[in-house]
């Protein structure tokens, strides 16, 4: 049987392996200190101490207060809670019914906004981005007003790697008392998150993007921000997200976040070295290839391209067969033959957008792996193009 052991993983933007130290930290909370953090007895107290310890760790990293951290089931849930919760509450209280998002959001934000428009009476308006997918603050300045329920912008883009000027955008929103949400799920492994509360009102995180477990996330929600609970029940998480907390995963998320924001941020230089080797080698050795996203203002681990005359899915299959695990852009869309909305928003033609490739490195990527990849890629791209020519010619 074919297995993944001898393969080269270059899809860290889709998910990351869990760091051994994180697994170690989680283990006691499955069976030894297994209590329900809401219980009064000693079992509950131990679980509650672990839960609150995790909350304090994340609050300290962000330099916010512990009461401003809400644990969720994933990054997607954090995005949903922020968008739906804040938009609905602002509409109930103030009649605010406009939602401003960028055209390069993750589906967790864009599809939620679309549902709020289709079924809850909101108007969704898109901010302007340049050809690198970076949001234009001046356009936001022109269209924002107090009737906006929420503004939501992705911090580091999962598909194209571009980093948005979120601090500037947040300050514009604050002038109008309009809540500003950032999807920081992809950025949290690469950019300092300290002081985020100085310019945003809500920020989404997901542990599995920074060497933590899948299925746990967090939402920073600034004190006083209007938010309607989306999940009701026992009143956990300050009443904002009911449900018994996943204590071992929360402990793991806190540990992973701490590692990511300390040693992780210190080790960005080697990611950048790998990323730039992949980008420069691809652009040098392949014709009809374009970098997507900003050449400099991009996540340290992120290389993304489109090709003329190449089917992205076909390329992924050939890469996989050759032992390289990459992505066409977003893990959530695999098997979807439609071109990415994010790439179309950059002005890329639908035909070329179908030829996309995302290569994302991580802390376990080696130079040897990168060299193998940059040798293989031009050969595989040529192979696909040749096949296509033969099909057309025959
Ligand atoms: C992965 C990702 C999400 C979704 O997070 P999950 O934990 O996988 O649900 C949302 N936004 C961005 C930018 C992401 O990269």
CSV table of C-alpha atoms and ligand atoms in Angstrom, one decimal:
chain,number,residue,atom,x,y,z
A,1,UNK,CA,0.0,0.0,0.0
A,2,UNK,CA,1.1,3.5,-0.8
A,3,UNK,CA,1.4,5.7,2.3
A,4,UNK,CA,2.4,9.2,3.2
A,5,UNK,CA,5.6,8.3,5.2
A,6,UNK,CA,8.1,8.9,2.4
A,7,UNK,CA,6.2,11.8,0.8
A,8,UNK,CA,7.0,15.5,0.9
A,9,UNK,CA,4.4,17.6,2.6
A,10,UNK,CA,4.1,21.1,1.2
A,11,UNK,CA,0.5,22.0,2.3
A,12,UNK,CA,1.0,23.6,5.7
A,13,UNK,CA,-1.7,26.2,4.9
A,14,UNK,CA,-4.2,23.4,4.8
A,15,UNK,CA,-3.2,22.0,8.1
A,16,UNK,CA,-0.1,21.2,10.2
A,17,UNK,CA,1.1,18.2,12.1
A,18,UNK,CA,0.6,18.5,15.9
A,19,UNK,CA,3.9,19.4,17.7
A,20,UNK,CA,5.0,16.6,20.1
A,21,UNK,CA,5.1,19.0,23.0
A,22,UNK,CA,1.4,19.9,22.3
A,23,UNK,CA,0.4,16.2,22.3
A,24,UNK,CA,2.3,15.8,25.6
A,25,UNK,CA,0.4,18.8,27.2
A,26,UNK,CA,-3.0,17.4,26.0
A,27,UNK,CA,-2.7,13.8,27.2
A,28,UNK,CA,-3.5,14.1,30.9
A,29,UNK,CA,-6.9,15.7,30.1
A,30,UNK,CA,-8.3,12.8,28.2
A,31,UNK,CA,-8.5,10.3,31.1
A,32,UNK,CA,-6.8,11.5,34.3
A,33,UNK,CA,-8.1,15.0,34.6
A,34,UNK,CA,-11.2,14.4,32.6
A,35,UNK,CA,-13.8,16.4,34.6
A,36,UNK,CA,-16.4,18.7,33.2
A,37,UNK,CA,-15.1,22.2,33.8
A,38,UNK,CA,-18.6,23.3,34.9
A,39,UNK,CA,-18.8,20.7,37.7
A,40,UNK,CA,-18.5,21.8,41.3
A,41,UNK,CA,-16.4,18.9,42.6
A,42,UNK,CA,-12.6,18.4,42.4
A,43,UNK,CA,-12.7,16.8,39.0
A,44,UNK,CA,-14.5,19.8,37.7
A,45,UNK,CA,-12.2,22.2,39.4
A,46,UNK,CA,-9.1,20.5,37.8
A,47,UNK,CA,-10.7,20.8,34.4
A,48,UNK,CA,-11.7,24.3,35.0
A,49,UNK,CA,-8.2,25.2,36.1
A,50,UNK,CA,-6.8,23.8,32.8
A,51,UNK,CA,-9.4,25.6,30.7
A,52,UNK,CA,-8.8,28.9,32.4
A,53,UNK,CA,-5.1,28.4,32.2
A,54,UNK,CA,-5.4,28.0,28.5
A,55,UNK,CA,-7.6,31.1,28.2
A,56,UNK,CA,-5.0,33.1,30.2
A,57,UNK,CA,-2.2,31.9,28.1
A,58,UNK,CA,-3.9,33.0,24.9
A,59,UNK,CA,-5.0,36.3,26.5
A,60,UNK,CA,-1.4,37.0,27.6
A,61,UNK,CA,-0.1,36.3,24.0
A,62,UNK,CA,-2.6,38.7,22.6
A,63,UNK,CA,-2.3,41.2,25.5
A,64,UNK,CA,-6.0,41.2,26.0
A,65,UNK,CA,-8.0,40.1,29.1
A,66,UNK,CA,-9.0,36.5,29.6
A,67,UNK,CA,-12.7,37.4,29.6
A,68,UNK,CA,-12.3,38.4,25.9
A,69,UNK,CA,-11.4,34.9,24.7
A,70,UNK,CA,-14.2,32.5,23.6
A,71,UNK,CA,-13.3,29.0,22.7
A,72,UNK,CA,-15.0,27.4,19.7
A,73,UNK,CA,-14.9,24.2,17.6
A,74,UNK,CA,-12.7,25.6,14.8
A,75,UNK,CA,-11.6,28.6,12.8
A,76,UNK,CA,-14.7,28.4,10.7
A,77,UNK,CA,-16.9,28.5,13.8
A,78,UNK,CA,-15.0,31.6,15.1
A,79,UNK,CA,-15.6,33.3,11.8
A,80,UNK,CA,-19.3,32.4,11.8
A,81,UNK,CA,-19.8,33.5,15.4
A,82,UNK,CA,-18.1,36.8,14.8
A,83,UNK,CA,-19.9,37.6,11.6
A,84,UNK,CA,-23.4,36.3,12.4
A,85,UNK,CA,-23.3,37.2,16.1
A,86,UNK,CA,-22.1,40.7,15.7
A,87,UNK,CA,-24.2,41.5,12.6
A,88,UNK,CA,-27.4,40.2,14.1
A,89,UNK,CA,-26.9,42.0,17.4
A,90,UNK,CA,-26.0,45.3,15.7
A,91,UNK,CA,-29.1,45.0,13.5
A,92,UNK,CA,-31.4,44.3,16.5
A,93,UNK,CA,-30.0,47.1,18.5
A,94,UNK,CA,-29.3,49.8,15.9
A,95,UNK,CA,-30.8,48.7,12.6
A,96,UNK,CA,-27.3,48.4,11.1
A,97,UNK,CA,-27.8,46.3,8.0
A,98,UNK,CA,-24.7,46.6,5.8
A,99,UNK,CA,-21.9,44.1,5.9
A,100,UNK,CA,-18.5,45.0,4.4
A,101,UNK,CA,-16.1,42.2,3.5
A,102,UNK,CA,-13.2,41.9,1.0
A,103,UNK,CA,-13.7,39.8,-2.1
A,104,UNK,CA,-10.8,37.6,-1.0
A,105,UNK,CA,-12.2,36.1,2.2
A,106,UNK,CA,-12.2,32.5,3.2
A,107,UNK,CA,-15.6,30.8,2.6
A,108,UNK,CA,-16.1,30.7,6.4
A,109,UNK,CA,-16.6,34.5,6.1
A,110,UNK,CA,-17.9,35.0,2.5
A,111,UNK,CA,-20.6,32.2,2.7
A,112,UNK,CA,-21.7,33.4,6.1
A,113,UNK,CA,-22.1,36.9,4.7
A,114,UNK,CA,-24.0,35.6,1.7
A,115,UNK,CA,-26.4,33.8,4.0
A,116,UNK,CA,-26.9,36.9,6.1
A,117,UNK,CA,-27.8,38.7,2.9
A,118,UNK,CA,-30.1,35.9,1.5
A,119,UNK,CA,-32.0,35.2,4.6
A,120,UNK,CA,-31.5,37.9,7.3
A,121,UNK,CA,-32.0,41.2,5.4
A,122,UNK,CA,-28.4,42.4,5.2
A,123,UNK,CA,-26.7,44.0,2.3
A,124,UNK,CA,-23.3,42.7,1.6
A,125,UNK,CA,-20.8,45.1,-0.1
A,126,UNK,CA,-17.3,44.2,-1.2
A,127,UNK,CA,-14.2,46.3,-0.4
A,128,UNK,CA,-11.8,46.9,-3.3
A,129,UNK,CA,-8.6,45.0,-3.6
A,130,UNK,CA,-5.6,45.5,-5.9
A,131,UNK,CA,-4.2,42.9,-8.2
A,132,UNK,CA,-2.3,41.4,-5.3
A,133,UNK,CA,-5.5,41.0,-3.3
A,134,UNK,CA,-4.7,43.7,-0.8
A,135,UNK,CA,-7.6,45.7,0.5
A,136,UNK,CA,-7.7,49.4,-0.3
A,137,UNK,CA,-8.2,51.5,3.0
A,138,UNK,CA,-9.2,54.6,1.1
A,139,UNK,CA,-12.2,52.8,-0.4
A,140,UNK,CA,-13.3,51.7,3.0
A,141,UNK,CA,-13.0,55.3,4.2
A,142,UNK,CA,-15.3,56.4,1.4
A,143,UNK,CA,-18.1,53.9,2.0
A,144,UNK,CA,-18.1,53.2,5.7
A,145,UNK,CA,-20.8,54.8,7.9
A,146,UNK,CA,-22.7,54.0,11.1
A,147,UNK,CA,-25.2,51.8,9.3
A,148,UNK,CA,-22.5,49.2,8.8
A,149,UNK,CA,-23.1,46.2,11.1
A,150,UNK,CA,-19.6,44.8,10.7
A,151,UNK,CA,-16.5,44.9,8.6
A,152,UNK,CA,-14.6,41.7,8.1
A,153,UNK,CA,-11.2,41.3,6.4
A,154,UNK,CA,-8.8,38.4,6.2
A,155,UNK,CA,-5.4,39.1,7.8
A,156,UNK,CA,-3.1,36.7,5.9
A,157,UNK,CA,-4.7,35.1,2.9
A,158,UNK,CA,-4.9,31.3,2.8
A,159,UNK,CA,-5.0,31.1,-1.0
A,160,UNK,CA,-2.6,33.9,-2.1
A,161,UNK,CA,-0.6,34.6,1.0
A,162,UNK,CA,-1.1,38.4,0.9
A,163,UNK,CA,-1.1,40.3,4.2
A,164,UNK,CA,-3.7,43.0,4.6
A,165,UNK,CA,-3.2,46.4,6.3
A,166,UNK,CA,-5.6,45.4,9.0
A,167,UNK,CA,-4.4,47.8,11.6
A,168,UNK,CA,-5.1,50.8,9.3
A,169,UNK,CA,-8.5,49.3,8.4
A,170,UNK,CA,-9.4,48.7,12.0
A,171,UNK,CA,-8.6,52.3,12.9
A,172,UNK,CA,-11.0,53.5,10.2
A,173,UNK,CA,-13.7,51.3,11.6
A,174,UNK,CA,-13.1,52.6,15.1
A,175,UNK,CA,-13.7,56.2,14.0
A,176,UNK,CA,-17.3,55.1,13.2
A,177,UNK,CA,-17.8,52.7,16.1
A,178,UNK,CA,-18.2,49.9,13.6
A,179,UNK,CA,-16.9,46.5,14.8
A,180,UNK,CA,-14.0,45.2,12.8
A,181,UNK,CA,-13.4,41.4,12.6
A,182,UNK,CA,-10.1,39.9,11.3
A,183,UNK,CA,-9.8,36.3,10.1
A,184,UNK,CA,-6.4,35.7,11.6
A,185,UNK,CA,-6.5,31.9,11.2
A,186,UNK,CA,-3.8,31.8,8.6
A,187,UNK,CA,-1.8,34.7,10.0
A,188,UNK,CA,-1.4,33.4,13.6
A,189,UNK,CA,1.5,31.1,12.7
A,190,UNK,CA,3.5,33.9,11.0
A,191,UNK,CA,2.7,37.3,12.4
A,192,UNK,CA,2.8,38.7,15.9
A,193,UNK,CA,-0.7,38.8,17.4
A,194,UNK,CA,0.3,40.9,20.4
A,195,UNK,CA,-1.8,44.0,20.8
A,196,UNK,CA,-4.4,43.0,18.3
A,197,UNK,CA,-7.2,44.4,20.5
A,198,UNK,CA,-5.8,47.9,20.0
A,199,UNK,CA,-7.2,47.9,16.5
A,200,UNK,CA,-9.8,45.1,16.1
A,201,UNK,CA,-12.9,44.1,17.9
A,202,UNK,CA,-12.9,40.4,17.0
A,203,UNK,CA,-10.3,38.0,15.7
A,204,UNK,CA,-10.6,34.3,14.7
A,205,UNK,CA,-8.0,31.6,15.3
A,206,UNK,CA,-7.8,27.9,14.6
A,207,UNK,CA,-5.3,25.6,16.3
A,208,UNK,CA,-4.6,23.2,13.5
A,209,UNK,CA,-3.0,26.0,11.4
A,210,UNK,CA,-0.2,26.4,14.0
A,211,UNK,CA,0.8,22.9,15.0
A,212,UNK,CA,-2.2,22.4,17.3
A,213,UNK,CA,-5.1,19.9,17.0
A,214,UNK,CA,-7.9,20.1,14.5
A,215,UNK,CA,-11.4,20.9,15.8
A,216,UNK,CA,-10.6,23.7,18.2
A,217,UNK,CA,-10.6,27.4,17.7
A,218,UNK,CA,-10.8,30.7,19.6
A,219,UNK,CA,-12.5,34.0,19.0
A,220,UNK,CA,-11.1,37.2,20.6
A,221,UNK,CA,-14.1,39.4,21.2
A,222,UNK,CA,-13.4,42.8,22.7
A,223,UNK,CA,-15.3,43.7,25.8
A,224,UNK,CA,-18.5,45.6,25.0
A,225,UNK,CA,-18.7,44.4,21.4
A,226,UNK,CA,-22.4,43.6,20.6
A,227,UNK,CA,-22.7,39.9,19.9
A,228,UNK,CA,-25.7,37.6,19.8
A,229,UNK,CA,-24.8,34.1,20.9
A,230,UNK,CA,-25.2,31.7,18.0
A,231,UNK,CA,-25.1,28.5,20.1
A,232,UNK,CA,-27.3,28.6,23.2
A,233,UNK,CA,-27.5,26.3,26.2
A,234,UNK,CA,-25.7,26.0,29.5
A,235,UNK,CA,-24.1,29.4,29.2
A,236,UNK,CA,-20.5,28.4,29.0
A,237,UNK,CA,-17.9,30.8,27.5
A,238,UNK,CA,-19.6,33.9,29.1
A,239,UNK,CA,-22.9,32.8,27.5
A,240,UNK,CA,-21.5,33.5,24.1
A,241,UNK,CA,-20.8,29.9,23.1
A,242,UNK,CA,-22.6,27.2,25.1
A,243,UNK,CA,-21.5,23.6,25.2
A,244,UNK,CA,-19.0,21.7,27.4
A,245,UNK,CA,-15.6,22.9,26.5
A,246,UNK,CA,-13.1,20.5,24.8
A,247,UNK,CA,-10.5,20.8,27.6
A,248,UNK,CA,-7.7,18.7,26.2
A,249,UNK,CA,-7.9,20.4,22.8
A,250,UNK,CA,-8.0,23.9,24.4
A,251,UNK,CA,-4.9,23.0,26.5
A,252,UNK,CA,-3.3,21.9,23.2
A,253,UNK,CA,-4.3,25.1,21.4
A,254,UNK,CA,-2.9,27.3,24.2
A,255,UNK,CA,0.4,25.4,24.1
A,256,UNK,CA,0.6,25.5,20.3
A,257,UNK,CA,-0.2,29.2,20.2
A,258,UNK,CA,2.5,29.9,22.8
A,259,UNK,CA,5.1,28.0,20.8
A,260,UNK,CA,3.9,29.6,17.5
A,261,UNK,CA,4.2,33.1,18.9
A,262,UNK,CA,7.6,32.6,20.5
A,263,UNK,CA,9.9,30.2,18.8
A,264,UNK,CA,7.7,30.1,15.7
A,265,UNK,CA,8.0,33.8,15.1
A,266,UNK,CA,11.8,33.5,15.6
A,267,UNK,CA,12.1,30.8,12.9
A,268,UNK,CA,10.4,32.7,10.1
A,269,UNK,CA,13.7,33.3,8.3
A,270,UNK,CA,14.1,29.7,7.3
A,271,UNK,CA,10.5,29.6,6.0
A,272,UNK,CA,11.1,32.7,3.9
A,273,UNK,CA,14.3,31.1,2.5
A,274,UNK,CA,12.3,28.0,1.4
A,275,UNK,CA,9.5,30.1,0.1
A,276,UNK,CA,11.7,32.4,-1.9
A,277,UNK,CA,13.7,29.5,-3.4
A,278,UNK,CA,10.4,27.9,-4.6
A,279,UNK,CA,9.1,31.2,-6.0
A,280,UNK,CA,12.3,32.3,-7.8
A,281,UNK,CA,13.0,28.8,-9.1
A,282,UNK,CA,9.5,28.4,-10.5
A,283,UNK,CA,9.4,31.8,-12.1
A,284,UNK,CA,12.9,31.2,-13.7
A,285,UNK,CA,12.3,27.7,-15.0
A,286,UNK,CA,8.7,27.7,-16.1
A,287,UNK,CA,7.1,29.7,-18.9
A,288,UNK,CA,3.6,31.1,-18.6
A,289,UNK,CA,3.6,31.1,-14.8
A,290,UNK,CA,2.6,34.0,-12.6
A,291,UNK,CA,2.9,34.5,-8.8
A,292,UNK,CA,-0.4,35.2,-7.2
A,293,UNK,CA,-0.6,37.6,-4.2
A,294,UNK,CA,1.9,40.2,-3.2
A,295,UNK,CA,5.6,39.5,-3.9
A,296,UNK,CA,6.8,40.9,-0.5
A,297,UNK,CA,3.8,41.5,1.7
A,298,UNK,CA,3.0,37.8,2.0
A,299,UNK,CA,3.0,35.1,4.6
A,300,UNK,CA,6.5,33.7,5.2
A,301,UNK,CA,5.6,30.1,4.2
A,302,UNK,CA,3.4,30.8,1.2
A,303,UNK,CA,4.1,30.4,-2.5
A,304,UNK,CA,1.2,30.5,-4.9
A,305,UNK,CA,1.0,30.5,-8.7
A,306,UNK,CA,-1.2,30.3,-11.8
A,307,UNK,CA,-0.2,28.7,-15.0
A,308,UNK,CA,-1.3,29.2,-18.6
A,309,UNK,CA,-2.4,26.0,-20.2
A,310,UNK,CA,-2.3,23.8,-17.1
A,311,UNK,CA,-5.2,22.2,-15.3
A,312,UNK,CA,-4.5,22.7,-11.6
A,313,UNK,CA,-6.2,19.5,-10.4
A,314,UNK,CA,-4.2,17.5,-13.0
A,315,UNK,CA,-1.0,19.1,-11.7
A,316,UNK,CA,-1.9,18.2,-8.2
A,317,UNK,CA,-2.5,14.6,-9.1
A,318,UNK,CA,0.8,14.4,-10.9
A,319,UNK,CA,2.6,16.0,-8.0
A,320,UNK,CA,0.9,13.6,-5.6
A,321,UNK,CA,2.0,10.6,-7.7
A,322,UNK,CA,5.6,12.0,-7.7
A,323,UNK,CA,5.5,12.3,-3.9
A,324,UNK,CA,4.6,16.0,-3.3
A,325,UNK,CA,1.5,17.1,-1.4
A,326,UNK,CA,0.4,20.5,-2.5
A,327,UNK,CA,-2.9,22.3,-3.1
A,328,UNK,CA,-4.7,24.3,-5.7
A,329,UNK,CA,-5.4,27.1,-3.3
A,330,UNK,CA,-7.8,26.2,-0.6
A,331,UNK,CA,-8.2,22.8,0.9
A,332,UNK,CA,-11.9,23.4,1.3
A,333,UNK,CA,-12.6,23.4,-2.5
A,334,UNK,CA,-10.8,20.3,-3.7
A,335,UNK,CA,-12.9,18.6,-6.4
A,336,UNK,CA,-14.7,21.9,-7.2
A,337,UNK,CA,-14.2,22.6,-10.9
A,338,UNK,CA,-15.2,26.2,-10.7
A,339,UNK,CA,-12.3,28.8,-10.7
A,340,UNK,CA,-11.5,30.4,-7.3
A,341,UNK,CA,-13.5,33.5,-6.5
A,342,UNK,CA,-10.4,34.9,-4.8
A,343,UNK,CA,-8.3,34.5,-8.0
A,344,UNK,CA,-11.0,36.1,-10.1
A,345,UNK,CA,-11.1,39.0,-7.7
A,346,UNK,CA,-7.5,39.7,-8.6
A,347,UNK,CA,-8.5,40.1,-12.3
A,348,UNK,CA,-7.2,36.7,-13.4
A,349,UNK,CA,-9.1,35.1,-16.2
A,350,UNK,CA,-11.3,32.1,-15.3
A,351,UNK,CA,-9.3,29.9,-17.7
A,352,UNK,CA,-5.9,30.8,-16.1
A,353,UNK,CA,-7.4,30.7,-12.6
A,354,UNK,CA,-8.1,27.0,-13.1
A,355,UNK,CA,-4.4,26.4,-13.3
A,356,UNK,CA,-3.6,27.4,-9.7
A,357,UNK,CA,-1.0,25.9,-7.4
A,358,UNK,CA,-0.3,26.6,-3.7
A,359,UNK,CA,2.9,25.5,-2.1
A,360,UNK,CA,3.2,26.1,1.6
A,361,UNK,CA,6.2,25.1,3.7
A,362,UNK,CA,6.4,24.7,7.5
A,363,UNK,CA,8.8,24.2,10.4
A,364,UNK,CA,9.5,20.6,9.4
A,365,UNK,CA,10.3,21.4,5.8
A,366,UNK,CA,13.9,20.7,4.9
A,367,UNK,CA,16.1,22.3,2.2
A,368,UNK,CA,16.5,18.9,0.6
A,369,UNK,CA,12.7,18.6,0.2
A,370,UNK,CA,12.5,22.0,-1.4
A,371,UNK,CA,15.3,21.2,-3.8
A,372,UNK,CA,13.5,18.0,-4.8
A,373,UNK,CA,10.3,19.9,-5.4
A,374,UNK,CA,11.9,22.7,-7.5
A,375,UNK,CA,13.5,20.1,-9.7
A,376,UNK,CA,10.3,18.2,-10.2
A,377,UNK,CA,7.9,21.0,-10.8
A,378,UNK,CA,9.0,22.2,-14.2
A,379,UNK,CA,9.1,18.7,-15.5
A,380,UNK,CA,5.6,17.9,-14.4
A,381,UNK,CA,4.2,21.2,-15.8
A,382,UNK,CA,5.9,20.4,-19.2
A,383,UNK,CA,4.4,16.9,-19.1
A,384,UNK,CA,0.9,18.3,-18.7
A,385,UNK,CA,1.3,20.9,-21.4
A,386,UNK,CA,2.7,18.3,-23.8
A,387,UNK,CA,-0.2,16.0,-23.1
A,388,UNK,CA,-2.6,18.9,-23.8
A,389,UNK,CA,-0.8,19.7,-27.1
A,390,UNK,CA,-1.0,16.1,-28.2
A,391,UNK,CA,-4.7,16.0,-27.4
A,392,UNK,CA,-5.3,19.1,-29.4
A,393,UNK,CA,-3.1,18.0,-32.3
A,394,UNK,CA,-4.7,14.6,-32.5
B,1,LIG,C1,-8.3,27.3,7.7
B,1,LIG,C2,-8.9,28.6,7.6
B,1,LIG,C3,-10.2,28.8,8.1
B,1,LIG,C4,-11.0,27.7,8.7
B,1,LIG,O1,-10.5,27.2,9.9
B,1,LIG,P1,-10.9,25.7,10.3
B,1,LIG,O2,-10.3,25.5,11.7
B,1,LIG,O3,-10.3,24.8,9.3
B,1,LIG,O4,-12.3,25.6,10.3
B,1,LIG,C5,-10.7,30.1,8.1
B,1,LIG,N1,-10.0,31.1,7.6
B,1,LIG,C6,-8.7,31.0,7.1
B,1,LIG,C7,-8.0,32.1,6.6
B,1,LIG,C8,-8.2,29.7,7.1
B,1,LIG,O5,-6.9,29.5,6.6
